[in-house]
């Protein structure tokens, strides 16, 4: 008797009782180890399998199973738990359940007749191996053994990252303990079952035996000879390794080691060692020469990844030894045969001179404009000259260019042209603005600063708060820079002139002042746009309304709001008027407004009450379901009744109350009239609102509705009733509702019941359909049959099985549905029989273009013309035999087209439709035309990284091919649909005209004039922060270049642009120089104590003075030898006037200075103890002045203390003070 226990987490409880009562037939004790046979692995490339090669040229890879099963046996004597009374429960079951949860494997236990335990583990390979290892460790008694191998072989047992050891433990289901490296013992301990220990021991001894056959040799040779042993690109050492079978490890050049390590079989190592020694002995006789090369050029000799050194070694057999990069040595050593050193030296010098580094000077603020948006400008240069490296240094006015000499010169020329152009078009200025205003300048979400940027086309950089800087930088168009600077300064001045005022307004008036959706407060803000009005949050329950803005505007706004508040207080008077309940819903009426108006309204209400004393109330019963129809849309129907009956009041019960009572109030006669009208309306509504319900299966609904709603429309037209079918989300899917007059509803119900009865009458009918048409109905998983069933009331259409050779088709369903389905099938057969096939020959290379993205073009043709289009299988061999392939649309001259099988496209459908589809396909075949475009314009048409040509191809839906630059051809090929090609050609020609116009304009702008101007006038021509030169450039649209510091001719100024503009700009510069040559400079001595007042706050006063007298005034620097010397420069007459004015100012300011100093001489300095004293006090004493002293005051008595002036308890206030609300840094919130 044997038992089986299948343990899963879900069924563990069910198996606690065991399965001992179930007999397993044919179960024998399984073998100790019986893994499932593995699937065949992929054969080696050269393996002969006897199978013919497939059409794809390679064998089909075998599929491996993802789930495996392993079975193994645990003998009774090795079972760890043998005392269980009932199999399937106890510790063994718990252990297996735990292992299944941890590994994800499925475990089945069976008990053999010999009480041994058979275990079957199923799951993924990794899970099975882990589960088996844990089962053996926890369910089987463990033994241990040791195996001794050499210490140096331990690392091969462990493997890389311990992978070999882990694999061995899983494979043998054992635990292998290897001693640490610092432990001298060579014994490895193995723990597990006897079988697993034997397997592990065998594997370890195999690894050790394999390593015994290997040898290691270490050879120390001078580092200088390593390149000869390795050979160019390490080819020689690789060939040596392949020939001998030994592994040769040569340290890289960057590692200062001389040791070469050879490992492998002993014979192979010995052979490799002798070969290396022979190479060394041959090269040790070589000659060396030393040369000096600039350190900056060493990298060009080394080349990328040392490739240049390897090329020299390969071509000349000479090794080039470079000094380390971190050393200052410039000596390069060449080692080799004497007759080879000359050519090698020539190559070294050629490589050193193959590249150069130059620097271009440009203002640091221009760097990002030189680079361009997203690197557009610099990317155009690097695209044309890819071997040139351009580097910008932050904060420095230099740009480094590195690369081949000729290309570097071209790049420098292009960058200098960009710089010249930017200097003409761009300018910058800097403004000092207090940091506390920065947030207000930026505005909410950057609104203010973004508006300035967009309006003036400038870039504004406001420093971060962490920088603690007030310097704001503006860059862009010169005019825009000045306008933006002016607006920023005006904004700051307005903010400096701002003030804040708090108004006390009762919170109950806040909502009224704001108005609905803020309409009223918007009017106030529009009237005072410069004032910010901030209302407190309603939850704060505060009465303070804050106003902020310019002082005068805040005062005006405050007065205006006070006036509004006064009117609100005046209009907030209210009184209550008692009234009879029969006249009104409530017993009191509250009147609010001005006092006089409220009293007048009260008198009129009381008079009306007296007139309407004869009031009646009546109730009428109307079904609740008719209430909504009597009220009408937005109450229009009931309102008309009330107006018609003298203004009576009609009250319907609330919806959902279930009440049928409708109340009517008003004069006696009018109430009766309204009651009569309501009952008449209710009767009419009831007659036209009769409802009936009908049950019908949901699958019948589509047939009842009919194709396009034909059936249901016929019933509606015949009876006039409204028929409502259930919505998809309704719970009652079988319920059909009929609404209308009773007679019409009954008639429609009868019609529908007749239709449903016919549908319930299921019949079976058959028809003959040609076998060749069967596939059309059953293909695509019976899509056509499903559509027939849905359309015709669930009719079932059954075609004979494939191969039965029968034409009989069975239809089952309602009689009407079956007849309609038969008719539809017959129509479909007629369409199929009238179909023809038309073949269209189009070269295979055009098929993809005809299909379009994701086949969209073909799908459109098939839908429009109701045809099927089949493309042939792609013939790669035939494609290779075609005319030379197109290159980006280059079709070239073609021979006469000969159609092949892979070129034939088949169209199926009606004859006329096929012809239309054929014409549509031929219209999609692309054509190629040439456009004559000068070679010089190609790169402009291509654009930055191909953006220009890509844009044209997307816009015109064509393929444009531009010939390679080295061919220097003038033609451009355009491929695509005929209409698109014509549009693209016209677009290309238009673009060529634009580029030619730009070239002509560029030539006109290249006119240059060189002027000689004394260098001392150059700073004046440039002006403060470039203001003068920028104005000249802007006025005359020219580029003005001043000499660099290192130039020999420092007096030359170059003006370039249009000829007329250049002449006008040159004349303007000469006129300025002539004026400055007439100027004189005089010194005037002014007392240094008056300088600050003459200069004024931030230089405002001195700038005004200089503008008034048209002179330049320079004050001495702090620490100057002559602190009173002031230089005045300008025309002689203006200089004299300015000096006179300065002397007058000095005299005026000196009076104030003298007076201040005189008063200071008589003022007694403050006491060192903090007391103040008068001028006549006695300061001979060293102690503090006693001053006024109070003696024997009540608070000086024992136990008393002086009152605390700041205490609210000792000095209570007569009202609650209101603390001013602090303004947010971003300004107040707006409502």
CSV table of N, CA and C in Angstrom, one decimal, residues 373-489:
chain,number,residue,atom,x,y,z
A,373,UNK,N,20.2,79.9,-30.1
A,373,UNK,CA,19.2,79.2,-29.5
A,373,UNK,C,19.3,77.7,-29.7
A,374,UNK,N,19.5,77.0,-28.6
A,374,UNK,CA,19.7,75.5,-28.7
A,374,UNK,C,20.9,75.2,-29.5
A,375,UNK,N,21.9,76.1,-29.4
A,375,UNK,CA,23.2,75.8,-30.1
A,375,UNK,C,23.1,75.9,-31.6
A,376,UNK,N,22.1,76.7,-32.1
A,376,UNK,CA,21.9,76.7,-33.6
A,376,UNK,C,23.1,77.3,-34.3
A,377,UNK,N,23.6,78.4,-33.9
A,377,UNK,CA,24.7,79.1,-34.6
A,377,UNK,C,26.0,78.2,-34.6
A,378,UNK,N,26.4,77.8,-33.4
A,378,UNK,CA,27.6,77.0,-33.3
A,378,UNK,C,27.5,75.7,-33.9
A,379,UNK,N,26.2,75.1,-33.8
A,379,UNK,CA,26.0,73.8,-34.4
A,379,UNK,C,26.2,73.8,-36.0
A,380,UNK,N,25.8,75.0,-36.6
A,380,UNK,CA,26.0,75.1,-38.0
A,380,UNK,C,27.5,75.0,-38.4
A,381,UNK,N,28.4,75.6,-37.6
A,381,UNK,CA,29.8,75.6,-37.8
A,381,UNK,C,30.4,74.2,-37.6
A,382,UNK,N,30.0,73.6,-36.5
A,382,UNK,CA,30.5,72.3,-36.2
A,382,UNK,C,30.0,71.2,-37.2
A,383,UNK,N,28.8,71.5,-37.8
A,383,UNK,CA,28.3,70.5,-38.8
A,383,UNK,C,29.2,70.6,-40.0
A,384,UNK,N,29.5,71.8,-40.4
A,384,UNK,CA,30.4,72.0,-41.6
A,384,UNK,C,31.8,71.6,-41.3
A,385,UNK,N,32.3,71.9,-40.1
A,385,UNK,CA,33.7,71.6,-39.8
A,385,UNK,C,33.6,70.6,-38.5
A,386,UNK,N,33.3,69.4,-38.7
A,386,UNK,CA,33.1,68.5,-37.6
A,386,UNK,C,34.4,68.2,-36.8
A,387,UNK,N,35.6,68.4,-37.3
A,387,UNK,CA,36.8,68.1,-36.6
A,387,UNK,C,37.3,69.3,-35.7
A,388,UNK,N,36.5,70.4,-35.8
A,388,UNK,CA,36.9,71.6,-35.0
A,388,UNK,C,36.1,71.5,-33.6
A,389,UNK,N,36.9,71.7,-32.5
A,389,UNK,CA,36.3,71.7,-31.2
A,389,UNK,C,36.3,73.2,-30.7
A,390,UNK,N,35.1,73.6,-30.3
A,390,UNK,CA,34.9,75.0,-29.9
A,390,UNK,C,34.5,75.0,-28.4
A,391,UNK,N,35.3,75.8,-27.6
A,391,UNK,CA,35.1,75.8,-26.2
A,391,UNK,C,34.9,77.3,-25.7
A,392,UNK,N,33.8,77.5,-24.9
A,392,UNK,CA,33.5,78.8,-24.3
A,392,UNK,C,33.9,78.7,-22.9
A,393,UNK,N,34.5,79.7,-22.3
A,393,UNK,CA,34.9,79.8,-20.9
A,393,UNK,C,34.0,80.8,-20.2
A,394,UNK,N,33.3,80.4,-19.2
A,394,UNK,CA,32.4,81.2,-18.4
A,394,UNK,C,33.2,82.4,-17.8
A,395,UNK,N,32.7,83.6,-17.9
A,395,UNK,CA,33.3,84.8,-17.3
A,395,UNK,C,34.5,85.3,-18.0
A,396,UNK,N,35.0,84.7,-19.1
A,396,UNK,CA,36.2,85.2,-19.8
A,396,UNK,C,35.8,85.6,-21.2
A,397,UNK,N,36.5,86.6,-21.7
A,397,UNK,CA,36.2,87.1,-23.0
A,397,UNK,C,37.0,86.4,-24.1
A,398,UNK,N,37.0,85.1,-24.1
A,398,UNK,CA,37.8,84.3,-25.1
A,398,UNK,C,37.0,83.1,-25.5
A,399,UNK,N,37.2,82.7,-26.7
A,399,UNK,CA,36.6,81.4,-27.2
A,399,UNK,C,37.8,80.6,-27.8
A,400,UNK,N,37.9,79.3,-27.4
A,400,UNK,CA,39.0,78.5,-27.8
A,400,UNK,C,38.5,77.6,-29.0
A,401,UNK,N,39.4,77.5,-30.0
A,401,UNK,CA,39.1,76.7,-31.2
A,401,UNK,C,40.2,75.7,-31.4
A,402,UNK,N,39.9,74.4,-31.5
A,402,UNK,CA,40.9,73.4,-31.6
A,402,UNK,C,40.6,72.4,-32.7
A,403,UNK,N,41.6,72.1,-33.6
A,403,UNK,CA,41.3,71.2,-34.7
A,403,UNK,C,42.3,71.3,-35.8
A,404,UNK,N,42.0,70.8,-37.0
A,404,UNK,CA,42.9,70.9,-38.1
A,404,UNK,C,43.1,72.4,-38.5
A,405,UNK,N,44.3,72.7,-38.9
A,405,UNK,CA,44.7,74.1,-39.1
A,405,UNK,C,43.7,74.8,-40.1
A,406,UNK,N,43.5,74.3,-41.3
A,406,UNK,CA,42.6,74.9,-42.2
A,406,UNK,C,41.2,75.1,-41.7
A,407,UNK,N,40.7,74.1,-41.1
A,407,UNK,CA,39.3,74.2,-40.6
A,407,UNK,C,39.2,75.1,-39.4
A,408,UNK,N,40.2,75.2,-38.6
A,408,UNK,CA,40.2,76.2,-37.5
A,408,UNK,C,40.2,77.6,-38.0
A,409,UNK,N,40.9,77.9,-39.0
A,409,UNK,CA,40.9,79.2,-39.6
A,409,UNK,C,39.5,79.5,-40.2
A,410,UNK,N,38.9,78.6,-40.8
A,410,UNK,CA,37.5,78.8,-41.3
A,410,UNK,C,36.5,79.1,-40.2
A,411,UNK,N,36.7,78.3,-39.2
A,411,UNK,CA,35.8,78.4,-38.0
A,411,UNK,C,36.0,79.8,-37.4
A,412,UNK,N,37.2,80.2,-37.2
A,412,UNK,CA,37.5,81.5,-36.6
A,412,UNK,C,36.9,82.6,-37.4
A,413,UNK,N,37.0,82.5,-38.8
A,413,UNK,CA,36.4,83.6,-39.6
A,413,UNK,C,34.9,83.6,-39.4
A,414,UNK,N,34.3,82.5,-39.4
A,414,UNK,CA,32.8,82.5,-39.3
A,414,UNK,C,32.4,83.0,-37.9
A,415,UNK,N,33.1,82.7,-36.8
A,415,UNK,CA,32.8,83.2,-35.5
A,415,UNK,C,33.0,84.7,-35.4
A,416,UNK,N,34.1,85.2,-36.0
A,416,UNK,CA,34.3,86.6,-36.0
A,416,UNK,C,33.2,87.4,-36.7
A,417,UNK,N,32.7,86.8,-37.8
A,417,UNK,CA,31.6,87.4,-38.6
A,417,UNK,C,30.3,87.5,-37.7
A,418,UNK,N,30.1,86.4,-36.9
A,418,UNK,CA,28.9,86.3,-36.0
A,418,UNK,C,29.1,87.4,-35.0
A,419,UNK,N,30.3,87.5,-34.4
A,419,UNK,CA,30.5,88.5,-33.4
A,419,UNK,C,30.3,89.9,-33.9
A,420,UNK,N,30.8,90.2,-35.1
A,420,UNK,CA,30.6,91.6,-35.7
A,420,UNK,C,29.1,91.9,-35.8
A,421,UNK,N,28.4,90.9,-36.4
A,421,UNK,CA,27.0,91.1,-36.6
A,421,UNK,C,26.3,91.3,-35.3
A,422,UNK,N,26.6,90.5,-34.2
A,422,UNK,CA,26.0,90.7,-32.9
A,422,UNK,C,26.3,92.0,-32.3
A,423,UNK,N,27.5,92.5,-32.5
A,423,UNK,CA,27.9,93.8,-31.9
A,423,UNK,C,27.1,94.9,-32.5
A,424,UNK,N,26.7,94.7,-33.8
A,424,UNK,CA,25.9,95.8,-34.4
A,424,UNK,C,24.5,95.7,-33.9
A,425,UNK,N,24.0,94.5,-33.8
A,425,UNK,CA,22.6,94.3,-33.5
A,425,UNK,C,22.3,94.3,-32.0
A,426,UNK,N,23.2,94.0,-31.1
A,426,UNK,CA,23.0,93.7,-29.7
A,426,UNK,C,23.6,94.8,-28.9
A,427,UNK,N,23.1,95.0,-27.7
A,427,UNK,CA,23.6,95.9,-26.7
A,427,UNK,C,23.2,95.4,-25.3
A,428,UNK,N,23.8,95.9,-24.3
A,428,UNK,CA,23.4,95.6,-23.0
A,428,UNK,C,23.6,96.8,-22.0
A,429,UNK,N,22.9,96.7,-20.9
A,429,UNK,CA,23.0,97.7,-19.9
A,429,UNK,C,22.8,97.1,-18.6
A,430,UNK,N,23.3,97.7,-17.5
A,430,UNK,CA,23.1,97.2,-16.2
A,430,UNK,C,22.5,98.3,-15.3
A,431,UNK,N,21.5,97.9,-14.5
A,431,UNK,CA,20.8,98.8,-13.6
A,431,UNK,C,20.9,98.3,-12.2
A,432,UNK,N,21.2,99.2,-11.2
A,432,UNK,CA,21.2,98.8,-9.8
A,432,UNK,C,19.8,99.0,-9.3
A,433,UNK,N,19.1,98.0,-8.8
A,433,UNK,CA,17.8,98.0,-8.3
A,433,UNK,C,17.8,97.3,-6.9
A,434,UNK,N,17.3,98.0,-5.9
A,434,UNK,CA,17.2,97.4,-4.6
A,434,UNK,C,16.6,96.0,-4.7
A,435,UNK,N,17.2,95.1,-3.9
A,435,UNK,CA,16.7,93.7,-4.0
A,435,UNK,C,15.3,93.5,-3.5
A,436,UNK,N,14.8,94.4,-2.7
A,436,UNK,CA,13.4,94.2,-2.2
A,436,UNK,C,12.4,94.5,-3.2
A,437,UNK,N,12.8,95.1,-4.4
A,437,UNK,CA,11.8,95.3,-5.4
A,437,UNK,C,11.9,94.2,-6.5
A,438,UNK,N,12.8,93.3,-6.4
A,438,UNK,CA,12.9,92.3,-7.5
A,438,UNK,C,11.7,91.5,-7.7
A,439,UNK,N,11.1,91.0,-6.6
A,439,UNK,CA,9.9,90.2,-6.7
A,439,UNK,C,8.7,91.0,-7.4
A,440,UNK,N,8.6,92.2,-7.1
A,440,UNK,CA,7.6,93.0,-7.7
A,440,UNK,C,7.9,93.3,-9.2
A,441,UNK,N,9.1,93.4,-9.6
A,441,UNK,CA,9.5,93.5,-11.0
A,441,UNK,C,9.1,92.3,-11.7
A,442,UNK,N,9.4,91.1,-11.1
A,442,UNK,CA,9.1,89.8,-11.8
A,442,UNK,C,7.6,89.7,-11.9
A,443,UNK,N,6.8,90.0,-10.9
A,443,UNK,CA,5.3,89.9,-11.0
A,443,UNK,C,4.9,88.5,-10.7
A,444,UNK,N,3.6,88.3,-10.6
A,444,UNK,CA,3.0,87.0,-10.3
A,444,UNK,C,3.2,86.1,-11.5
A,445,UNK,N,3.9,84.9,-11.2
A,445,UNK,CA,4.2,84.0,-12.2
A,445,UNK,C,5.0,84.6,-13.3
A,446,UNK,N,5.8,85.6,-13.0
A,446,UNK,CA,6.7,86.3,-14.0
A,446,UNK,C,5.9,87.1,-15.0
A,447,UNK,N,4.7,87.6,-14.7
A,447,UNK,CA,3.9,88.3,-15.6
A,447,UNK,C,4.6,89.6,-16.1
A,448,UNK,N,5.1,90.4,-15.1
A,448,UNK,CA,5.7,91.7,-15.5
A,448,UNK,C,6.9,91.6,-16.3
A,449,UNK,N,7.8,90.7,-15.9
A,449,UNK,CA,9.1,90.6,-16.6
A,449,UNK,C,8.9,90.0,-17.9
A,450,UNK,N,8.0,89.0,-18.1
A,450,UNK,CA,7.7,88.4,-19.4
A,450,UNK,C,7.1,89.4,-20.3
A,451,UNK,N,6.3,90.3,-19.8
A,451,UNK,CA,5.7,91.3,-20.7
A,451,UNK,C,6.8,92.2,-21.2
A,452,UNK,N,7.7,92.7,-20.4
A,452,UNK,CA,8.8,93.5,-20.8
A,452,UNK,C,9.7,92.8,-21.8
A,453,UNK,N,10.0,91.5,-21.6
A,453,UNK,CA,10.8,90.8,-22.5
A,453,UNK,C,10.1,90.7,-23.9
A,454,UNK,N,8.8,90.4,-24.0
A,454,UNK,CA,8.2,90.2,-25.2
A,454,UNK,C,7.9,91.6,-25.9
A,455,UNK,N,7.7,92.6,-25.1
A,455,UNK,CA,7.4,93.9,-25.7
A,455,UNK,C,8.6,94.6,-26.4
A,456,UNK,N,9.8,94.4,-25.7
A,456,UNK,CA,11.0,95.1,-26.2
A,456,UNK,C,12.0,94.2,-26.8
A,457,UNK,N,11.6,92.9,-26.9
A,457,UNK,CA,12.5,91.9,-27.5
A,457,UNK,C,13.9,91.9,-26.8
A,458,UNK,N,13.9,91.8,-25.5
A,458,UNK,CA,15.2,91.8,-24.8
A,458,UNK,C,15.2,90.7,-23.8
A,459,UNK,N,16.4,90.4,-23.2
A,459,UNK,CA,16.6,89.4,-22.2
A,459,UNK,C,16.9,90.2,-20.9
A,460,UNK,N,16.2,89.9,-19.8
A,460,UNK,CA,16.4,90.6,-18.5
A,460,UNK,C,16.8,89.5,-17.5
A,461,UNK,N,18.0,89.7,-16.9
A,461,UNK,CA,18.5,88.8,-15.9
A,461,UNK,C,18.4,89.5,-14.5
A,462,UNK,N,17.6,88.9,-13.7
A,462,UNK,CA,17.4,89.4,-12.3
A,462,UNK,C,18.1,88.4,-11.4
A,463,UNK,N,19.0,88.8,-10.5
A,463,UNK,CA,19.8,87.9,-9.7
A,463,UNK,C,18.9,87.2,-8.7
A,464,UNK,N,19.3,85.9,-8.4
A,464,UNK,CA,18.5,85.2,-7.3
A,464,UNK,C,18.7,85.8,-6.0
A,465,UNK,N,17.7,85.5,-5.1
A,465,UNK,CA,17.8,86.1,-3.7
A,465,UNK,C,19.1,85.7,-3.0
A,466,UNK,N,19.6,84.5,-3.3
A,466,UNK,CA,20.8,84.0,-2.6
A,466,UNK,C,22.0,84.8,-3.0
A,467,UNK,N,22.0,85.4,-4.2
A,467,UNK,CA,23.2,86.1,-4.6
A,467,UNK,C,23.3,87.5,-3.9
A,468,UNK,N,22.2,88.0,-3.3
A,468,UNK,CA,22.2,89.2,-2.6
A,468,UNK,C,22.9,90.4,-3.4
A,469,UNK,N,22.4,90.5,-4.6
A,469,UNK,CA,22.9,91.5,-5.6
A,469,UNK,C,21.8,92.3,-6.1
A,470,UNK,N,22.0,93.5,-6.4
A,470,UNK,CA,21.0,94.4,-6.9
A,470,UNK,C,21.2,94.7,-8.4
A,471,UNK,N,22.2,94.0,-9.0
A,471,UNK,CA,22.5,94.3,-10.4
A,471,UNK,C,21.6,93.6,-11.4
A,472,UNK,N,20.8,94.3,-12.1
A,472,UNK,CA,19.9,93.8,-13.1
A,472,UNK,C,20.5,94.0,-14.5
A,473,UNK,N,20.6,93.0,-15.3
A,473,UNK,CA,21.3,93.1,-16.6
A,473,UNK,C,20.2,92.9,-17.7
A,474,UNK,N,20.3,93.9,-18.7
A,474,UNK,CA,19.3,93.9,-19.8
A,474,UNK,C,20.2,93.7,-21.1
A,475,UNK,N,19.8,92.7,-22.0
A,475,UNK,CA,20.5,92.5,-23.2
A,475,UNK,C,19.5,92.4,-24.3
A,476,UNK,N,19.9,92.8,-25.5
A,476,UNK,CA,19.0,92.7,-26.7
A,476,UNK,C,19.2,93.8,-27.6
A,477,UNK,N,18.2,94.1,-28.4
A,477,UNK,CA,18.2,95.2,-29.3
A,477,UNK,C,18.5,96.5,-28.6
A,478,UNK,N,19.4,97.4,-29.1
A,478,UNK,CA,19.8,98.6,-28.4
A,478,UNK,C,18.6,99.5,-28.0
A,479,UNK,N,17.7,99.7,-28.9
A,479,UNK,CA,16.6,100.5,-28.6
A,479,UNK,C,15.7,99.9,-27.5
A,480,UNK,N,15.5,98.6,-27.7
A,480,UNK,CA,14.7,97.8,-26.7
A,480,UNK,C,15.3,97.8,-25.4
A,481,UNK,N,16.7,97.8,-25.3
A,481,UNK,CA,17.4,97.8,-24.0
A,481,UNK,C,17.1,99.1,-23.3
A,482,UNK,N,17.2,100.2,-24.0
A,482,UNK,CA,17.0,101.5,-23.4
A,482,UNK,C,15.6,101.6,-22.9
A,483,UNK,N,14.6,101.2,-23.7
A,483,UNK,CA,13.2,101.3,-23.3
A,483,UNK,C,12.9,100.4,-22.1
A,484,UNK,N,13.4,99.2,-22.1
A,484,UNK,CA,13.2,98.3,-21.0
A,484,UNK,C,13.8,98.9,-19.7
A,485,UNK,N,15.0,99.5,-19.9
A,485,UNK,CA,15.7,100.1,-18.7
A,485,UNK,C,14.8,101.2,-18.1
A,486,UNK,N,14.3,102.0,-19.0
A,486,UNK,CA,13.5,103.2,-18.6
A,486,UNK,C,12.2,102.7,-17.8
A,487,UNK,N,11.6,101.6,-18.4
A,487,UNK,CA,10.4,101.1,-17.7
A,487,UNK,C,10.7,100.5,-16.4
A,488,UNK,N,11.8,99.8,-16.3
A,488,UNK,CA,12.2,99.2,-15.0
A,488,UNK,C,12.4,100.3,-13.9
A,489,UNK,N,13.1,101.3,-14.4
A,489,UNK,CA,13.4,102.4,-13.4
A,489,UNK,C,12.1,103.1,-13.0
